[in-house]
C-alpha positions as a printed NumPy array, in Angstrom:
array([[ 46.83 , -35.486,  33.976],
       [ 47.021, -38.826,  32.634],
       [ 47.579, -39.599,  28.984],
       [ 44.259, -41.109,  27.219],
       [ 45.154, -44.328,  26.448],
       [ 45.431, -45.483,  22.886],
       [ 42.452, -47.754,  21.086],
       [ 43.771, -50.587,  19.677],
       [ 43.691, -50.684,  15.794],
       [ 42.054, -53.554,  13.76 ],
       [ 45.059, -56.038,  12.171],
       [ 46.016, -59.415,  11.129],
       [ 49.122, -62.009,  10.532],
       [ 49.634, -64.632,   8.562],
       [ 51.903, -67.452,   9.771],
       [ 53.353, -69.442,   6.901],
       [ 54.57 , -73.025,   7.696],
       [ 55.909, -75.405,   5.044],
       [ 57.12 , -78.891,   5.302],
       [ 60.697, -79.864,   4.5  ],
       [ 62.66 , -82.773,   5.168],
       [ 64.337, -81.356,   8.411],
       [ 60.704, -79.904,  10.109],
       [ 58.871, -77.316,   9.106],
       [ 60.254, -74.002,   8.365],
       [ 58.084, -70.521,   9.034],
       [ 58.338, -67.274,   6.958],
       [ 60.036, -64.59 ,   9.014],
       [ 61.001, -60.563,   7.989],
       [ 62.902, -57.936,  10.384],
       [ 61.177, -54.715,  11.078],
       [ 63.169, -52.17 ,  10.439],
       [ 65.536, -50.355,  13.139],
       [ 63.746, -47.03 ,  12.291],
       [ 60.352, -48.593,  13.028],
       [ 58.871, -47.149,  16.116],
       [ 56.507, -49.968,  16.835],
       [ 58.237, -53.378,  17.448],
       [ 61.672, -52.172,  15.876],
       [ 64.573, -54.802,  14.818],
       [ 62.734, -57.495,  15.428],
       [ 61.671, -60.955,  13.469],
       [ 57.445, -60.658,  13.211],
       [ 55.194, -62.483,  10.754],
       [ 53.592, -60.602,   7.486],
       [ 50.669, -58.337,   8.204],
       [ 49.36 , -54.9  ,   9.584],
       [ 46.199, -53.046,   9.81 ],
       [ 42.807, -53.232,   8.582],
       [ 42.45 , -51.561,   5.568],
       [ 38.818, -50.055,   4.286],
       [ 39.966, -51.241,   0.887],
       [ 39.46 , -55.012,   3.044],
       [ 35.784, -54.404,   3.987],
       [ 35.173, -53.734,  -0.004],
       [ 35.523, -57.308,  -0.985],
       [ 34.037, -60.464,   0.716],
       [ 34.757, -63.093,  -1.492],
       [ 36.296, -65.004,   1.454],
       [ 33.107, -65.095,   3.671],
       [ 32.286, -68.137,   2.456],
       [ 35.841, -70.044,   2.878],
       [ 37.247, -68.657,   6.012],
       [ 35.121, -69.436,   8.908],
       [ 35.298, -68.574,  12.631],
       [ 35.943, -71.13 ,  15.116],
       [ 33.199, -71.703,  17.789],
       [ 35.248, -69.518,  20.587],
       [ 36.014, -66.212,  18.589],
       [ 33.259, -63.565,  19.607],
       [ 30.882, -62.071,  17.315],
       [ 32.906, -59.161,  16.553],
       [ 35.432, -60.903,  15.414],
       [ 33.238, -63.403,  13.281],
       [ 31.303, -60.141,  11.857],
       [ 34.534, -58.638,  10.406],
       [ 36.873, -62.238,   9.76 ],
       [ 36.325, -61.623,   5.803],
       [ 38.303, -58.519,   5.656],
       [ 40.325, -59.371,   8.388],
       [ 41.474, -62.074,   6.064],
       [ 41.583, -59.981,   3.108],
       [ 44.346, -57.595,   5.097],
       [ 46.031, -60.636,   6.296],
       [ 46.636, -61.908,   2.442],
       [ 47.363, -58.405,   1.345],
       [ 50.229, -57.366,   3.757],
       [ 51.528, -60.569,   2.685],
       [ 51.825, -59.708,  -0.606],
       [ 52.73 , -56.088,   0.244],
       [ 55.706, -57.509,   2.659],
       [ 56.618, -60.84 ,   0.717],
       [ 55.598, -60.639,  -2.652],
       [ 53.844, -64.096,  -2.287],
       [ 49.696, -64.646,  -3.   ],
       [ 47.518, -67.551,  -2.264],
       [ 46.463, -69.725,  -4.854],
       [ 42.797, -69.327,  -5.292],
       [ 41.765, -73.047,  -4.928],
       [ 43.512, -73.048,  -1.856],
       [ 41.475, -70.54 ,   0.415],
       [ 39.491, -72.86 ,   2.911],
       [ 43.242, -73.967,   4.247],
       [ 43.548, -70.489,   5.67 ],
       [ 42.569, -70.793,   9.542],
       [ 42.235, -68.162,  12.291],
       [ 44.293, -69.403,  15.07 ],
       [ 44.982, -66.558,  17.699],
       [ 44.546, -63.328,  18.965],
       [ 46.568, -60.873,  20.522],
       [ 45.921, -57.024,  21.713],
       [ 48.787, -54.982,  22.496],
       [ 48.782, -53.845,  25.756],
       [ 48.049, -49.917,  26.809],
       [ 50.439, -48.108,  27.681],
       [ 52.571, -48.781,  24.002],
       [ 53.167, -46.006,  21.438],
       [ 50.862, -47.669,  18.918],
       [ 48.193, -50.512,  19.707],
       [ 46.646, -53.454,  17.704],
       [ 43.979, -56.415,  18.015],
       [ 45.606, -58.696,  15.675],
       [ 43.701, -61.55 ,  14.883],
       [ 46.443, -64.486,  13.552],
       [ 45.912, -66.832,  10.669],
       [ 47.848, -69.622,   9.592],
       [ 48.834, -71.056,   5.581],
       [ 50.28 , -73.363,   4.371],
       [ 53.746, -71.944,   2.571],
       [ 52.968, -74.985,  -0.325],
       [ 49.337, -72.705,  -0.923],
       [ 50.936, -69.524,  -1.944],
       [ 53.51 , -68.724,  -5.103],
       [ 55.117, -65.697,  -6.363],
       [ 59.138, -64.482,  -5.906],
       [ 60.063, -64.133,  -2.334],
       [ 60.124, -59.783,  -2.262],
       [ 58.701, -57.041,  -0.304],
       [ 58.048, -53.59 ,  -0.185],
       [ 60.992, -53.643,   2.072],
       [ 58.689, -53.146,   5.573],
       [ 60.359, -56.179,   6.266],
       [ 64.111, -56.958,   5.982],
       [ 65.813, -60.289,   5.874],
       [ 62.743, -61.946,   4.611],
       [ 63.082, -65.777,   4.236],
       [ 61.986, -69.506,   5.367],
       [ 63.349, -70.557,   8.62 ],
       [ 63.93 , -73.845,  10.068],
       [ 62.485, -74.178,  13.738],
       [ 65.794, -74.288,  15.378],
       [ 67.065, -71.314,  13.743],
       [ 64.236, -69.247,  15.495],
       [ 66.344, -69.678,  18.701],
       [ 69.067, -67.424,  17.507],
       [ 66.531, -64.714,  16.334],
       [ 65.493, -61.776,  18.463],
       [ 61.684, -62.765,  18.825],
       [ 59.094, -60.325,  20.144],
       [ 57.732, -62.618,  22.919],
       [ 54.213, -62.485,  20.817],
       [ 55.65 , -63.88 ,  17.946],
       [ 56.745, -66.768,  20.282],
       [ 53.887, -67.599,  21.761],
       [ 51.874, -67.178,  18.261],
       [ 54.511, -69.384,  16.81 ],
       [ 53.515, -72.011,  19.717],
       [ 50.181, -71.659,  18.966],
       [ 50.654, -72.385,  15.163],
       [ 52.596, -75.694,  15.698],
       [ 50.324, -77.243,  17.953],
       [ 47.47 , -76.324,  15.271],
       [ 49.835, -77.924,  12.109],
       [ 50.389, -80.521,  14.376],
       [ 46.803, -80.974,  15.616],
       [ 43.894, -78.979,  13.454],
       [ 41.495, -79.632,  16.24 ],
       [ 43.645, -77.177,  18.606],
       [ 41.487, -74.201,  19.892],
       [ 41.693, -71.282,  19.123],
       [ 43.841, -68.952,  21.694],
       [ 43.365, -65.166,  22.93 ],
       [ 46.681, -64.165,  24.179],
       [ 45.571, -62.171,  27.617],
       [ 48.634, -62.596,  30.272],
       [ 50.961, -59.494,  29.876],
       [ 53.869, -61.521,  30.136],
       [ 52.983, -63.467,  26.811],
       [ 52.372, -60.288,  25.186],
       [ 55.814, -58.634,  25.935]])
């Protein structure tokens, strides 16, 4: 008998970039060895959808859909948002200045593919790191938490997501009219 396959569970990331004077430099943590999903590995803040995110929808109005995310998507952005901001602050200890909330853009979207002991449809934002303020520390989900410079990503062991989410969020710093990216091909999703 084959095993049921697992539905993937609602979630979100939040990619942090900030300028420096070498490049820009992305906000990074290590899942824990002991993690069973995605274990010792360098991920961006975030994790499920909470019902606690549904309650509150003071960001309908400042985080908006781009023209190619499907309806379900655009019906539950808001809290999808919400969870994205609060796993940050859960994992990193940094919040969003309130002003600041229309520069929060959904940029990607990745489902983990069947077959995997657990299984999300994250939805991806991207900040910018000069938007947010608080003392860089977690809950301790995520180890090694810090900035890092572009070419220090090459020396960290990357879930291939993360690497193609990463590619994703530079070409929309570099180019805010980028579109908006479902992540489909297996080989992307690692």
């Amino acid at each position: 008998m084959a095993p049921t396959p697992s539905i993937p569970q609602h979630a979100a990331g939040l990619i942090l970039l900030r300028e420096t004077i070498e490049g820009p430099e992305v906000l990074l943590g290590r899942r824990h060895r002991r993690m069973v999903f995605m274990p010792g590995v360098y991920v961006f803040p975030g994790g499920r959808l909470e019902e606690e995110d549904h309650l509150d929808d003071s960001l309908a109005s400042v985080v908006q859909a781009p023209a190619e995310v499907d309806a379900a998507t655009s019906a539950i952005l808001p809290a999808l948002a919400r969870a994205a901001l609060r796993e940050l602050s859960e994992e990193t200890g940094l919040v969003m200045q309130r002003a600041k909330a229309r520069s929060l853009r959904l940029i990607a979207r990745a489902i983990t593919p069947p077959g995997n002991p657990r299984r999300y449809d994250t939805r991806f934002f991207l900040g910018d790191g000069a938007h947010f303020s608080g003392k860089l520390a977690g809950d301790g989900e995520l180890e090694d938490l810090r900035w890092h410079s572009l070419t220090a990503l090459r020396h960290l062991p990357l879930p291939r997501v993360t690497e193609v989410v990463m590619k994703q969020a530079l070409a929309v710093w570099h180019d805010p009219d980028t579109a908006y990216y479902e992540i489909t091909r297996k080989e992307e999703l690692g």
